[in-house]
JSON list of C-alpha atoms in Angstrom, two decimals:
[
{"chain": "R", "resi": 1, "resn": "MET", "atom": "CA", "xyz": [10.56, 10.11, -39.63]},
{"chain": "R", "resi": 2, "resn": "GLY", "atom": "CA", "xyz": [11.09, 12.90, -37.19]},
{"chain": "R", "resi": 3, "resn": "HIS", "atom": "CA", "xyz": [13.56, 14.50, -39.63]},
{"chain": "R", "resi": 4, "resn": "ALA", "atom": "CA", "xyz": [11.37, 14.04, -42.76]},
{"chain": "R", "resi": 5, "resn": "TYR", "atom": "CA", "xyz": [10.63, 17.05, -44.95]},
{"chain": "R", "resi": 6, "resn": "ALA", "atom": "CA", "xyz": [7.05, 16.58, -46.02]},
{"chain": "R", "resi": 7, "resn": "PRO", "atom": "CA", "xyz": [5.37, 19.95, -46.33]},
{"chain": "R", "resi": 8, "resn": "TYR", "atom": "CA", "xyz": [3.30, 19.00, -49.35]},
{"chain": "R", "resi": 9, "resn": "SER", "atom": "CA", "xyz": [1.81, 15.63, -48.33]},
{"chain": "R", "resi": 10, "resn": "ASP", "atom": "CA", "xyz": [2.28, 15.98, -44.59]},
{"chain": "R", "resi": 11, "resn": "TYR", "atom": "CA", "xyz": [3.20, 12.22, -44.75]},
{"chain": "R", "resi": 12, "resn": "SER", "atom": "CA", "xyz": [6.49, 11.67, -42.99]},
{"chain": "R", "resi": 13, "resn": "VAL", "atom": "CA", "xyz": [8.30, 8.39, -43.54]},
{"chain": "R", "resi": 14, "resn": "GLY", "atom": "CA", "xyz": [11.28, 6.96, -41.66]},
{"chain": "R", "resi": 15, "resn": "VAL", "atom": "CA", "xyz": [13.26, 3.82, -42.31]},
{"chain": "R", "resi": 16, "resn": "ALA", "atom": "CA", "xyz": [15.96, 1.81, -40.50]},
{"chain": "R", "resi": 17, "resn": "GLY", "atom": "CA", "xyz": [17.96, -1.05, -41.91]},
{"chain": "R", "resi": 18, "resn": "LEU", "atom": "CA", "xyz": [20.34, -3.55, -40.35]},
{"chain": "R", "resi": 19, "resn": "THR", "atom": "CA", "xyz": [23.42, -4.45, -42.38]},
{"chain": "R", "resi": 20, "resn": "ASP", "atom": "CA", "xyz": [25.24, -7.70, -42.70]},
{"chain": "R", "resi": 21, "resn": "ASP", "atom": "CA", "xyz": [28.03, -6.32, -40.50]},
{"chain": "R", "resi": 22, "resn": "GLY", "atom": "CA", "xyz": [25.60, -5.17, -37.67]},
{"chain": "R", "resi": 23, "resn": "ARG", "atom": "CA", "xyz": [25.34, -1.44, -38.47]},
{"chain": "R", "resi": 24, "resn": "VAL", "atom": "CA", "xyz": [22.11, 0.45, -38.48]},
{"chain": "R", "resi": 25, "resn": "VAL", "atom": "CA", "xyz": [21.43, 2.81, -41.36]},
{"chain": "R", "resi": 26, "resn": "VAL", "atom": "CA", "xyz": [18.46, 5.22, -41.51]},
{"chain": "R", "resi": 27, "resn": "GLY", "atom": "CA", "xyz": [16.63, 7.45, -43.87]},
{"chain": "R", "resi": 28, "resn": "CYS", "atom": "CA", "xyz": [13.63, 9.76, -44.11]},
{"chain": "R", "resi": 29, "resn": "ASN", "atom": "CA", "xyz": [11.64, 11.12, -47.00]},
{"chain": "R", "resi": 30, "resn": "VAL", "atom": "CA", "xyz": [12.44, 14.52, -48.54]},
{"chain": "R", "resi": 31, "resn": "GLU", "atom": "CA", "xyz": [9.62, 15.85, -50.67]},
{"chain": "R", "resi": 32, "resn": "ASN", "atom": "CA", "xyz": [9.86, 18.33, -53.62]},
{"chain": "R", "resi": 33, "resn": "ALA", "atom": "CA", "xyz": [7.16, 20.45, -55.00]},
{"chain": "R", "resi": 34, "resn": "SER", "atom": "CA", "xyz": [7.23, 18.37, -58.26]},
{"chain": "R", "resi": 35, "resn": "TYR", "atom": "CA", "xyz": [6.25, 15.19, -56.37]},
{"chain": "R", "resi": 36, "resn": "GLY", "atom": "CA", "xyz": [7.93, 12.90, -58.92]},
{"chain": "R", "resi": 37, "resn": "LEU", "atom": "CA", "xyz": [11.33, 14.14, -57.65]},
{"chain": "R", "resi": 38, "resn": "THR", "atom": "CA", "xyz": [10.57, 13.40, -54.01]},
{"chain": "R", "resi": 39, "resn": "LEU", "atom": "CA", "xyz": [13.21, 11.23, -52.32]},
{"chain": "R", "resi": 40, "resn": "CYS", "atom": "CA", "xyz": [11.77, 8.26, -50.52]},
{"chain": "R", "resi": 41, "resn": "ALA", "atom": "CA", "xyz": [13.07, 7.33, -47.11]},
{"chain": "R", "resi": 42, "resn": "GLU", "atom": "CA", "xyz": [14.50, 4.11, -48.55]},
{"chain": "R", "resi": 43, "resn": "CYS", "atom": "CA", "xyz": [16.59, 6.13, -51.09]},
{"chain": "R", "resi": 44, "resn": "ALA", "atom": "CA", "xyz": [18.14, 8.09, -48.24]},
{"chain": "R", "resi": 45, "resn": "MET", "atom": "CA", "xyz": [18.79, 4.91, -46.24]},
{"chain": "R", "resi": 46, "resn": "VAL", "atom": "CA", "xyz": [20.59, 3.24, -49.17]},
{"chain": "R", "resi": 47, "resn": "SER", "atom": "CA", "xyz": [22.65, 6.43, -49.70]},
{"chain": "R", "resi": 48, "resn": "ASN", "atom": "CA", "xyz": [23.59, 6.27, -46.04]},
{"chain": "R", "resi": 49, "resn": "LEU", "atom": "CA", "xyz": [24.47, 2.63, -46.46]},
{"chain": "R", "resi": 50, "resn": "HIS", "atom": "CA", "xyz": [27.00, 3.44, -49.17]},
{"chain": "R", "resi": 51, "resn": "LEU", "atom": "CA", "xyz": [28.32, 6.53, -47.34]},
{"chain": "R", "resi": 52, "resn": "GLY", "atom": "CA", "xyz": [29.00, 4.32, -44.31]},
{"chain": "R", "resi": 53, "resn": "GLY", "atom": "CA", "xyz": [31.08, 1.78, -46.34]},
{"chain": "R", "resi": 54, "resn": "GLY", "atom": "CA", "xyz": [28.49, -0.27, -48.15]},
{"chain": "R", "resi": 55, "resn": "GLY", "atom": "CA", "xyz": [27.35, -3.78, -47.28]},
{"chain": "R", "resi": 56, "resn": "LYS", "atom": "CA", "xyz": [24.08, -5.56, -47.65]},
{"chain": "R", "resi": 57, "resn": "LEU", "atom": "CA", "xyz": [20.77, -4.90, -45.86]},
{"chain": "R", "resi": 58, "resn": "THR", "atom": "CA", "xyz": [19.44, -7.86, -43.86]},
{"chain": "R", "resi": 59, "resn": "HIS", "atom": "CA", "xyz": [16.48, -6.31, -42.15]},
{"chain": "R", "resi": 60, "resn": "VAL", "atom": "CA", "xyz": [14.36, -3.19, -42.96]},
{"chain": "R", "resi": 61, "resn": "TYR", "atom": "CA", "xyz": [11.54, -1.47, -41.10]},
{"chain": "R", "resi": 62, "resn": "CYS", "atom": "CA", "xyz": [9.66, 1.54, -42.79]},
{"chain": "R", "resi": 63, "resn": "VAL", "atom": "CA", "xyz": [7.25, 3.50, -40.61]},
{"chain": "R", "resi": 64, "resn": "ASN", "atom": "CA", "xyz": [4.77, 6.45, -41.00]},
{"chain": "R", "resi": 65, "resn": "ALA", "atom": "CA", "xyz": [4.50, 9.28, -38.53]},
{"chain": "R", "resi": 66, "resn": "SER", "atom": "CA", "xyz": [2.38, 7.14, -36.25]},
{"chain": "R", "resi": 67, "resn": "GLY", "atom": "CA", "xyz": [5.15, 4.48, -36.07]},
{"chain": "R", "resi": 68, "resn": "GLU", "atom": "CA", "xyz": [3.03, 2.02, -38.01]},
{"chain": "R", "resi": 69, "resn": "PRO", "atom": "CA", "xyz": [4.80, -0.24, -40.59]},
{"chain": "R", "resi": 70, "resn": "ILE", "atom": "CA", "xyz": [4.26, 0.78, -44.17]},
{"chain": "R", "resi": 71, "resn": "MET", "atom": "CA", "xyz": [5.06, -0.94, -47.45]},
{"chain": "R", "resi": 72, "resn": "PRO", "atom": "CA", "xyz": [7.78, 0.61, -49.67]},
{"chain": "R", "resi": 73, "resn": "CYS", "atom": "CA", "xyz": [6.77, 1.72, -53.14]},
{"chain": "R", "resi": 74, "resn": "GLY", "atom": "CA", "xyz": [7.72, -0.38, -56.20]},
{"chain": "R", "resi": 75, "resn": "ARG", "atom": "CA", "xyz": [10.83, 1.62, -56.93]},
{"chain": "R", "resi": 76, "resn": "CYS", "atom": "CA", "xyz": [12.05, 1.21, -53.34]},
{"chain": "R", "resi": 77, "resn": "ARG", "atom": "CA", "xyz": [11.24, -2.48, -53.22]},
{"chain": "R", "resi": 78, "resn": "GLN", "atom": "CA", "xyz": [13.62, -2.91, -56.15]},
{"chain": "R", "resi": 79, "resn": "LEU", "atom": "CA", "xyz": [16.19, -0.73, -54.35]},
{"chain": "R", "resi": 80, "resn": "LEU", "atom": "CA", "xyz": [15.96, -2.89, -51.19]},
{"chain": "R", "resi": 81, "resn": "TRP", "atom": "CA", "xyz": [16.30, -6.08, -53.27]},
{"chain": "R", "resi": 82, "resn": "GLU", "atom": "CA", "xyz": [19.51, -4.73, -54.94]},
{"chain": "R", "resi": 83, "resn": "HIS", "atom": "CA", "xyz": [21.03, -3.58, -51.73]},
{"chain": "R", "resi": 84, "resn": "GLY", "atom": "CA", "xyz": [19.95, -6.57, -49.68]},
{"chain": "R", "resi": 85, "resn": "SER", "atom": "CA", "xyz": [18.94, -10.02, -50.98]},
{"chain": "R", "resi": 86, "resn": "PRO", "atom": "CA", "xyz": [15.91, -12.22, -51.60]},
{"chain": "R", "resi": 87, "resn": "ALA", "atom": "CA", "xyz": [16.27, -13.21, -47.81]},
{"chain": "R", "resi": 88, "resn": "THR", "atom": "CA", "xyz": [16.22, -9.62, -46.60]},
{"chain": "R", "resi": 89, "resn": "GLU", "atom": "CA", "xyz": [13.43, -9.29, -44.00]},
{"chain": "R", "resi": 90, "resn": "LEU", "atom": "CA", "xyz": [10.94, -6.39, -44.29]},
{"chain": "R", "resi": 91, "resn": "MET", "atom": "CA", "xyz": [8.49, -5.52, -41.53]},
{"chain": "R", "resi": 92, "resn": "THR", "atom": "CA", "xyz": [5.01, -5.09, -43.06]},
{"chain": "R", "resi": 93, "resn": "ASP", "atom": "CA", "xyz": [1.49, -4.59, -41.81]},
{"chain": "R", "resi": 94, "resn": "GLU", "atom": "CA", "xyz": [1.12, -8.43, -42.36]},
{"chain": "R", "resi": 95, "resn": "GLY", "atom": "CA", "xyz": [4.28, -9.22, -40.31]},
{"chain": "R", "resi": 96, "resn": "VAL", "atom": "CA", "xyz": [7.80, -9.95, -41.45]},
{"chain": "R", "resi": 97, "resn": "LEU", "atom": "CA", "xyz": [8.17, -10.86, -45.09]},
{"chain": "R", "resi": 98, "resn": "THR", "atom": "CA", "xyz": [11.21, -11.62, -47.14]},
{"chain": "R", "resi": 99, "resn": "MET", "atom": "CA", "xyz": [12.05, -9.50, -50.20]},
{"chain": "R", "resi": 100, "resn": "ALA", "atom": "CA", "xyz": [11.43, -12.60, -52.28]},
{"chain": "R", "resi": 101, "resn": "GLN", "atom": "CA", "xyz": [7.84, -12.54, -50.93]},
{"chain": "R", "resi": 102, "resn": "VAL", "atom": "CA", "xyz": [7.42, -8.81, -51.31]},
{"chain": "R", "resi": 103, "resn": "LEU", "atom": "CA", "xyz": [8.93, -8.57, -54.85]},
{"chain": "R", "resi": 104, "resn": "PRO", "atom": "CA", "xyz": [8.44, -11.80, -56.58]},
{"chain": "R", "resi": 105, "resn": "LYS", "atom": "CA", "xyz": [9.99, -12.18, -60.00]},
{"chain": "R", "resi": 106, "resn": "SER", "atom": "CA", "xyz": [12.15, -9.08, -59.47]},
{"chain": "R", "resi": 107, "resn": "TRP", "atom": "CA", "xyz": [15.07, -8.09, -61.63]},
{"chain": "R", "resi": 108, "resn": "GLY", "atom": "CA", "xyz": [17.86, -10.49, -60.54]},
{"chain": "R", "resi": 109, "resn": "PHE", "atom": "CA", "xyz": [20.70, -8.66, -58.62]},
{"chain": "R", "resi": 110, "resn": "GLU", "atom": "CA", "xyz": [21.46, -11.22, -55.90]}
]
């Protein structure tokens, strides 16, 4: 989150993911004056996943500027599902949950 660009909301987000081949991929949010076009940290992480050769996410941890775990938005939950699996583990403020628990009845893509 130290590299986030958040001049409008002052809400920096960072994310790290572990891949099925042991790599760590990261991302941060990048805001835009027209909020709807803001890039979430998870979007940047998935881009880095593919830039680094692809694979599947097995574990994900999203944090705010205080280092507290935060829940991804709906769009990003689907993104994590598609680039991970129902078993991908996500750290939340309630502890570790699988994507199947976080996004029940998602759109397939296993």
